Tab-separated table of C-alpha atoms in Angstrom:
chain	number	residue	atom	x	y	z
A	1	MET	CA	-21.081	75.916	-23.021
A	2	LEU	CA	-17.448	75.354	-23.388
A	3	LEU	CA	-16.490	78.415	-25.650
A	4	ARG	CA	-18.301	80.483	-22.883
A	5	LEU	CA	-16.090	78.561	-20.252
A	6	ALA	CA	-13.052	79.480	-22.132
A	7	TRP	CA	-13.834	82.909	-22.284
A	8	LEU	CA	-14.256	82.805	-18.548
A	9	LEU	CA	-10.892	81.169	-18.089
A	10	PHE	CA	-9.368	83.660	-20.509
A	11	ASN	CA	-10.623	86.494	-18.828
A	12	SER	CA	-10.495	85.713	-15.244
A	13	GLY	CA	-7.974	88.806	-14.426
A	14	ALA	CA	-10.701	91.003	-15.741
A	15	ALA	CA	-13.690	90.834	-13.150
A	16	SER	CA	-14.849	94.187	-13.389
A	17	VAL	CA	-15.949	93.396	-17.085
A	18	THR	CA	-19.457	92.637	-17.420
A	19	VAL	CA	-19.941	90.563	-20.737
A	20	PRO	CA	-23.515	90.016	-21.908
A	21	VAL	CA	-24.229	86.577	-22.825
A	22	THR	CA	-26.570	85.527	-25.631
A	23	PRO	CA	-29.373	83.253	-24.514
A	24	PRO	CA	-29.997	79.874	-26.242
A	25	ARG	CA	-31.425	79.827	-29.504
A	26	PRO	CA	-35.361	79.440	-28.900
A	27	ILE	CA	-35.190	75.854	-31.192
A	28	ASP	CA	-32.622	73.327	-31.721
A	29	VAL	CA	-32.027	73.703	-35.207
A	30	LEU	CA	-29.772	70.845	-35.581
A	31	SER	CA	-32.344	68.567	-34.427
A	32	ALA	CA	-34.167	69.490	-37.387
A	33	PHE	CA	-30.968	69.911	-39.803
A	34	PRO	CA	-28.407	67.345	-38.759
A	35	GLU	CA	-26.292	68.238	-41.595
A	36	LEU	CA	-25.606	72.065	-40.517
A	37	ALA	CA	-23.034	70.732	-37.646
A	38	ASP	CA	-20.690	70.335	-40.625
A	39	HIS	CA	-20.938	73.796	-41.564
A	40	ALA	CA	-21.137	75.450	-38.151
A	41	ARG	CA	-18.513	78.394	-37.510
A	42	THR	CA	-17.616	80.224	-34.324
A	43	ALA	CA	-18.430	84.065	-34.808
A	44	VAL	CA	-17.167	86.510	-31.680
A	45	ARG	CA	-20.079	89.271	-30.949
A	46	LEU	CA	-18.197	91.997	-29.928
A	47	HIS	CA	-21.008	93.752	-27.573
A	48	PRO	CA	-19.810	97.687	-28.037
A	49	GLU	CA	-20.154	99.868	-24.555
A	50	PRO	CA	-19.826	103.453	-24.972
A	51	ASP	CA	-16.519	104.369	-23.070
A	52	CYS	CA	-13.262	105.931	-23.645
A	53	PRO	CA	-10.952	103.416	-25.204
A	54	GLY	CA	-6.908	103.935	-25.647
A	55	PRO	CA	-4.832	103.049	-28.457
A	56	TYR	CA	-4.019	99.465	-26.620
A	57	ASP	CA	-7.560	98.620	-26.390
A	58	SER	CA	-9.882	96.923	-28.684
A	59	SER	CA	-12.764	99.329	-29.612
A	60	ILE	CA	-15.359	100.619	-31.938
A	61	GLY	CA	-14.309	104.735	-32.832
A	62	GLY	CA	-11.601	104.676	-30.844
A	63	PRO	CA	-7.960	106.166	-31.018
A	64	LEU	CA	-5.675	103.576	-33.391
A	65	ALA	CA	-2.252	102.354	-32.327
A	66	TRP	CA	-1.224	104.025	-35.644
A	67	PRO	CA	2.450	104.502	-35.898
A	68	ALA	CA	3.500	108.195	-35.795
A	69	ASP	CA	5.850	107.715	-39.058
A	70	GLU	CA	3.224	105.943	-41.361
A	71	ALA	CA	1.041	107.945	-43.464
A	72	TRP	CA	-2.961	108.271	-42.412
A	73	PRO	CA	-4.721	106.399	-45.096
A	74	THR	CA	-7.144	108.763	-46.973
A	75	CYS	CA	-10.250	108.183	-49.418
A	76	PRO	CA	-8.274	106.741	-52.334
A	77	GLY	CA	-10.656	107.748	-54.873
A	78	GLY	CA	-14.289	106.985	-55.691
A	79	LYS	CA	-16.997	109.556	-55.803
A	80	HIS	CA	-19.088	111.052	-52.625
A	81	LEU	CA	-22.665	111.587	-53.231
A	82	LYS	CA	-23.531	114.844	-52.699
A	83	HIS	CA	-27.718	114.250	-52.258
A	84	ARG	CA	-27.534	115.794	-48.797
A	85	PRO	CA	-25.558	118.159	-47.135
A	86	PRO	CA	-22.659	117.154	-44.973
A	87	HIS	CA	-21.965	117.809	-41.250
A	88	ARG	CA	-19.324	119.255	-39.029
A	89	PRO	CA	-17.788	116.317	-37.037
A	90	ASP	CA	-17.642	118.278	-33.833
A	91	ASN	CA	-21.544	119.374	-34.187
A	92	VAL	CA	-22.355	115.501	-34.610
A	93	ARG	CA	-20.114	114.650	-31.440
A	94	GLY	CA	-21.906	117.570	-29.614
A	95	GLU	CA	-25.316	117.048	-30.650
A	96	ARG	CA	-24.885	113.284	-29.048
A	97	SER	CA	-23.649	114.601	-25.718
A	98	THR	CA	-25.463	115.863	-22.652
A	99	THR	CA	-24.011	118.761	-21.998
A	100	GLN	CA	-23.757	122.315	-23.838
A	101	PHE	CA	-21.024	122.622	-26.909
A	102	ALA	CA	-19.974	125.235	-28.998
A	103	TYR	CA	-22.133	124.711	-32.155
A	104	ARG	CA	-19.781	125.450	-35.269
A	105	GLY	CA	-22.883	126.457	-38.029
A	106	GLU	CA	-23.515	124.019	-40.699
A	107	ILE	CA	-21.176	123.634	-43.653
A	108	THR	CA	-21.903	123.047	-47.349
A	109	TRP	CA	-20.617	121.611	-49.993
A	110	ASP	CA	-19.610	125.170	-51.453
A	111	GLU	CA	-17.384	125.576	-48.722
A	112	ILE	CA	-15.076	122.328	-49.036
A	113	PRO	CA	-12.080	122.796	-51.318
A	114	ALA	CA	-12.335	120.662	-54.469
A	115	ASP	CA	-8.985	119.498	-53.980
A	116	ALA	CA	-9.328	118.816	-50.029
A	117	THR	CA	-7.959	115.349	-48.761
A	118	TRP	CA	-10.309	113.159	-47.118
A	119	PRO	CA	-9.203	111.118	-43.903
A	120	MET	CA	-10.264	108.030	-43.222
A	121	LEU	CA	-11.866	107.629	-39.898
A	122	PRO	CA	-11.100	105.025	-37.177
A	123	VAL	CA	-14.010	102.457	-37.036
A	124	MET	CA	-12.867	99.489	-35.255
A	125	GLN	CA	-9.609	98.024	-33.486
A	126	VAL	CA	-9.305	94.254	-32.172
A	127	TYR	CA	-6.505	92.550	-30.421
A	128	ALA	CA	-5.927	88.939	-31.042
A	129	ARG	CA	-5.544	88.330	-27.543
A	130	ASP	CA	-8.902	89.719	-26.873
A	131	VAL	CA	-10.586	87.378	-29.423
A	132	PRO	CA	-9.227	83.822	-28.581
A	133	TRP	CA	-11.597	82.370	-30.813
A	134	PHE	CA	-11.095	84.390	-34.001
A	135	ASP	CA	-8.755	83.093	-36.563
A	136	GLY	CA	-8.457	85.540	-39.065
A	137	PHE	CA	-5.581	86.719	-38.357
A	138	PRO	CA	-2.897	86.777	-41.368
A	139	LYS	CA	0.523	85.211	-40.238
A	140	ASP	CA	2.543	87.472	-37.909
A	141	ALA	CA	-0.277	89.715	-37.507
A	142	ASP	CA	-2.062	90.282	-34.238
A	143	VAL	CA	-4.184	93.530	-34.813
A	144	LEU	CA	-7.205	94.307	-36.900
A	145	GLN	CA	-7.944	98.012	-37.817
A	146	ILE	CA	-10.745	98.945	-40.064
A	147	LEU	CA	-11.403	102.641	-41.323
A	148	TRP	CA	-13.806	104.148	-43.220
A	149	CYS	CA	-14.148	107.628	-45.453
A	150	PRO	CA	-17.339	108.722	-44.180
A	151	PHE	CA	-19.315	109.500	-47.262
A	152	GLN	CA	-21.698	107.483	-49.275
A	153	HIS	CA	-19.717	106.456	-52.713
A	154	TYR	CA	-20.322	105.471	-55.991
A	155	TYR	CA	-18.111	103.624	-58.469
A	156	GLU	CA	-17.830	102.708	-61.994
A	157	GLY	CA	-17.382	99.307	-63.168
A	158	ALA	CA	-17.287	96.247	-60.836
A	159	THR	CA	-15.507	97.919	-57.842
A	160	VAL	CA	-16.421	98.026	-54.447
A	161	PRO	CA	-18.949	98.140	-52.912
A	162	TYR	CA	-20.021	94.440	-54.155
A	163	ASN	CA	-23.646	94.813	-54.696
A	164	GLY	CA	-23.384	98.253	-55.902
A	165	ILE	CA	-25.293	99.660	-53.062
A	166	ALA	CA	-23.431	103.335	-51.873
A	167	ALA	CA	-21.931	103.538	-48.442
A	168	PRO	CA	-18.254	104.258	-46.930
A	169	PHE	CA	-15.052	103.198	-48.474
A	170	VAL	CA	-13.441	100.832	-46.538
A	171	HIS	CA	-9.754	100.229	-45.763
A	172	VAL	CA	-8.689	97.061	-43.797
A	173	ARG	CA	-4.805	97.018	-42.092
A	174	TYR	CA	-3.806	94.400	-40.165
A	175	ARG	CA	-0.330	94.615	-37.720
A	176	SER	CA	1.481	92.885	-35.116
A	177	SER	CA	1.263	94.299	-31.959
A	178	ARG	CA	5.305	93.776	-31.631
A	179	ASP	CA	5.429	96.576	-33.625
A	180	LEU	CA	3.282	99.414	-31.916
A	181	SER	CA	5.934	100.990	-29.567
A	182	GLY	CA	6.547	104.680	-29.091
A	183	GLY	CA	4.400	107.437	-30.346
A	184	PHE	CA	0.926	106.925	-32.273
A	185	SER	CA	-0.546	109.704	-34.921
A	186	THR	CA	-3.426	111.793	-33.430
A	187	PRO	CA	-5.669	111.014	-36.368
A	188	PRO	CA	-6.600	113.757	-39.060
A	189	GLU	CA	-9.759	114.535	-39.180
A	190	PRO	CA	-12.024	115.073	-42.127
A	191	LEU	CA	-14.059	118.395	-42.693
A	192	ALA	CA	-17.190	116.660	-43.123
A	193	VAL	CA	-19.212	113.746	-42.609
A	194	GLY	CA	-21.761	112.816	-45.007
A	195	GLU	CA	-24.064	111.603	-42.211
A	196	PRO	CA	-23.794	111.662	-38.657
A	197	GLY	CA	-24.225	107.735	-38.548
A	198	TYR	CA	-21.078	107.274	-40.479
A	199	LEU	CA	-19.165	109.039	-37.243
A	200	PRO	CA	-18.859	105.915	-34.481
A	201	SER	CA	-18.772	106.779	-31.183
A	202	PRO	CA	-15.826	105.564	-28.955
A	203	CYS	CA	-16.760	102.139	-27.275
A	204	LEU	CA	-14.910	99.165	-25.689
A	205	LEU	CA	-15.492	95.702	-26.416
A	206	ARG	CA	-16.821	92.705	-24.689
A	207	PRO	CA	-16.202	89.886	-27.027
A	208	GLU	CA	-18.478	86.537	-26.822
A	209	PRO	CA	-18.241	83.509	-28.954
A	210	VAL	CA	-21.471	82.407	-30.753
A	211	THR	CA	-22.108	79.621	-32.864
A	212	GLU	CA	-23.446	80.571	-36.232
A	213	TYR	CA	-24.880	78.483	-39.574
A	214	PRO	CA	-24.564	79.217	-43.260
A	215	HIS	CA	-27.266	81.384	-45.251
A	216	ALA	CA	-29.710	78.381	-46.477
A	217	GLY	CA	-29.137	79.339	-49.725
A	218	ALA	CA	-25.290	78.368	-49.214
A	219	LEU	CA	-26.272	74.920	-49.127
A	220	GLY	CA	-28.092	74.615	-52.254
A	221	GLU	CA	-31.729	75.338	-53.562
A	222	GLU	CA	-32.881	71.902	-52.020
A	223	PHE	CA	-31.575	72.799	-48.448
A	224	GLU	CA	-33.298	76.482	-48.721
A	225	ALA	CA	-36.849	74.815	-50.189
A	226	ARG	CA	-36.470	72.390	-47.260
A	227	VAL	CA	-35.909	75.396	-44.727
A	228	GLN	CA	-39.057	77.457	-45.981
A	229	GLU	CA	-41.240	74.118	-45.570
A	230	TRP	CA	-40.205	73.754	-42.352
A	231	GLU	CA	-40.535	77.257	-41.033
A	232	THR	CA	-44.017	77.183	-42.755
A	233	ALA	CA	-45.076	73.781	-41.225
A	234	ALA	CA	-43.465	74.829	-37.499
A	235	PHE	CA	-45.226	78.294	-37.760
A	236	ASP	CA	-48.335	77.325	-39.248
A	237	ASP	CA	-50.680	78.911	-36.780
A	238	MET	CA	-49.693	82.340	-38.248
A	239	ASP	CA	-51.107	84.458	-40.845
A	240	PRO	CA	-48.937	84.099	-43.919
A	241	GLU	CA	-49.045	87.712	-44.209
A	242	ASP	CA	-47.428	87.383	-40.769
A	243	TYR	CA	-44.758	84.674	-42.013
A	244	GLU	CA	-41.069	85.381	-40.507
A	245	PRO	CA	-38.006	83.702	-41.627
A	246	ARG	CA	-36.914	81.968	-38.069
A	247	PHE	CA	-34.027	80.676	-39.782
A	248	ARG	CA	-32.296	83.480	-41.226
A	249	TRP	CA	-33.434	85.950	-38.011
A	250	GLU	CA	-33.006	83.654	-35.024
A	251	LEU	CA	-31.242	80.339	-36.179
A	252	SER	CA	-28.507	80.948	-38.424
A	253	THR	CA	-26.525	83.997	-38.210
A	254	ALA	CA	-26.025	86.917	-35.288
A	255	PRO	CA	-26.891	90.114	-35.939
A	256	GLY	CA	-24.979	93.352	-34.500
A	257	TRP	CA	-21.015	93.828	-34.707
A	258	LYS	CA	-19.031	90.790	-34.910
A	259	LEU	CA	-15.709	88.830	-36.389
A	260	GLY	CA	-15.849	86.179	-38.367
A	261	GLY	CA	-18.591	83.165	-38.784
A	262	HIS	CA	-20.900	83.522	-41.415
A	263	GLU	CA	-21.506	86.504	-43.298
A	264	PRO	CA	-24.984	88.212	-42.528
A	265	TRP	CA	-27.654	87.654	-45.423
A	266	ASN	CA	-27.596	90.193	-48.197
A	267	TYR	CA	-30.399	91.523	-49.690
A	268	GLN	CA	-30.461	89.615	-53.251
A	269	GLY	CA	-30.394	86.343	-51.230
A	270	TYR	CA	-27.094	83.950	-51.867
A	271	GLY	CA	-25.451	84.176	-55.188
A	272	GLY	CA	-22.158	82.362	-54.363
A	273	PRO	CA	-19.089	83.231	-52.504
A	274	VAL	CA	-17.783	86.886	-52.965
A	275	ARG	CA	-14.815	86.710	-54.907
A	276	CYS	CA	-11.953	89.019	-55.027
A	277	HIS	CA	-11.856	91.560	-58.090
A	278	SER	CA	-8.018	91.026	-58.318
A	279	CYS	CA	-7.275	87.271	-58.237
A	280	GLY	CA	-11.001	85.732	-58.507
A	281	SER	CA	-10.177	84.038	-55.268
A	282	GLU	CA	-13.101	83.289	-52.453
A	283	MET	CA	-12.928	86.472	-49.981
A	284	ARG	CA	-13.009	85.859	-46.419
A	285	PHE	CA	-15.762	87.558	-44.184
A	286	VAL	CA	-14.025	89.346	-41.769
A	287	ALA	CA	-16.410	91.611	-40.081
A	288	ALA	CA	-19.871	92.983	-39.666
A	289	ALA	CA	-20.400	96.866	-38.599
A	290	ALA	CA	-24.243	96.958	-37.845
A	291	SER	CA	-26.642	99.955	-37.259
A	292	LEU	CA	-28.354	98.027	-34.708
A	293	GLU	CA	-27.356	95.233	-32.276
A	294	TRP	CA	-30.683	93.684	-32.700
A	295	ASP	CA	-33.690	94.716	-34.121
A	296	GLY	CA	-37.363	93.440	-33.953
A	297	GLY	CA	-37.002	90.306	-36.092
A	298	THR	CA	-33.597	89.346	-34.069
A	299	ALA	CA	-34.571	90.471	-30.902
A	300	SER	CA	-34.163	86.754	-29.469
A	301	TRP	CA	-30.525	87.088	-29.825
A	302	ALA	CA	-30.480	90.368	-27.248
A	303	PRO	CA	-28.908	89.338	-24.169
A	304	THR	CA	-31.758	88.901	-21.556
A	305	GLU	CA	-30.697	91.711	-19.338
A	306	PHE	CA	-30.529	94.500	-22.138
A	307	LEU	CA	-34.210	93.407	-22.482
A	308	ASP	CA	-34.922	93.884	-18.932
A	309	GLU	CA	-33.519	97.178	-18.637
A	310	PRO	CA	-36.201	99.583	-21.030
A	311	VAL	CA	-34.611	102.668	-19.967
A	312	HIS	CA	-31.598	101.792	-21.202
A	313	ARG	CA	-32.554	99.459	-23.984
A	314	ARG	CA	-32.242	101.906	-26.990
A	315	ARG	CA	-28.445	102.830	-25.742
A	316	ARG	CA	-27.868	98.888	-25.627
A	317	GLN	CA	-29.468	98.568	-28.990
A	318	GLU	CA	-27.321	101.295	-30.573
A	319	PRO	CA	-24.362	101.602	-28.781
A	320	THR	CA	-21.987	102.956	-31.387
A	321	ASP	CA	-24.511	105.552	-33.107
A	322	VAL	CA	-23.369	104.278	-36.327
A	323	ARG	CA	-26.420	104.192	-38.965
A	324	LEU	CA	-25.983	102.859	-42.255
A	325	GLY	CA	-28.531	103.036	-45.073
A	326	SER	CA	-31.949	102.478	-43.513
A	327	SER	CA	-30.247	100.941	-40.177
A	328	GLU	CA	-28.593	97.827	-42.082
A	329	THR	CA	-25.036	96.013	-41.782
A	330	MET	CA	-21.749	96.275	-43.551
A	331	ARG	CA	-19.942	93.248	-44.347
A	332	ILE	CA	-16.506	93.320	-44.939
A	333	PHE	CA	-14.562	90.983	-46.767
A	334	THR	CA	-10.696	90.646	-47.766
A	335	CYS	CA	-8.767	88.285	-49.864
A	336	PRO	CA	-7.089	85.382	-48.495
A	337	VAL	CA	-4.395	85.732	-50.956
A	338	SER	CA	-2.841	88.853	-50.309
A	339	PRO	CA	-4.065	91.673	-48.049
A	340	GLU	CA	-2.917	94.149	-50.999
A	341	HIS	CA	-6.302	93.293	-52.919
A	342	PRO	CA	-8.989	95.518	-52.486
A	343	VAL	CA	-11.341	95.131	-49.982
A	344	ILE	CA	-14.955	94.024	-50.817
A	345	SER	CA	-17.837	95.560	-48.338
A	346	ASP	CA	-21.833	95.832	-48.793
A	347	LEU	CA	-24.745	96.676	-46.941
A	348	GLN	CA	-27.534	93.745	-46.296
């Protein structure tokens, strides 16, 4: 409640912006596990909304405040998986629009020069002024920018992505807004994207702070076993085949696009902290890029007004048009020791 009051005071001058409010959790998890209070973290749900952001806005898929005299990042390596035909970005945008567009025809891998450069696509830009609850900005930085190469990549050796699942290659840049003046780059666009869902549709953000708790496995096998026992006892009227991990889906981490808090759960369970491949330091979870704002297992996180509008429900659920894997979420980690160390990302 105090966090939401702080948001209202912070944004009192922006009365035209309506921010979705996450409903209270269906169960008071601290009454069952009081020790979780010591592990609570504040995450910032971003609640993307399709719009026309500018370079000075916090956005998904919008233009970045990228100085005109600074080189635009390109895919530094890795290998593009070519198991499906690529797509022209203009065609992807056109098919999403409600108006007619000039279809430019398919593009094939044979039409793409072997020495083609691959500019990265803007994915996320967040100004610290819009997310006062997020403590992940390095010293002297107040702008976070995330880009990716819009193809699945595979790698040799223990490099990104962390869990080996093919995904876009991610680049993270921190800036100071004091240095952002004058002209900005019009981003160069790649000839193609590997999947339509790798091209984010422009959205403005409506940030909201929420409290999260860690993966049960992060607190040890004994705690993880207690959680499973509690879930089984609390929902023993259910058919065992319909067992749902309520702590994971409803009580620990929020779904959707977000900053900070606890990282979403991984496929392989909890295998210990994600560590930097360069220095071995524990990586900082920075952001989640999501295919869905909620799904069947996490619908309790959906703001009530979104569920009450069935006509707009899909748009509310998939505002960015991003689709990763089979509707997965990408976890993005950076090294707290040096921003020059490689980013680690994976799908969960």
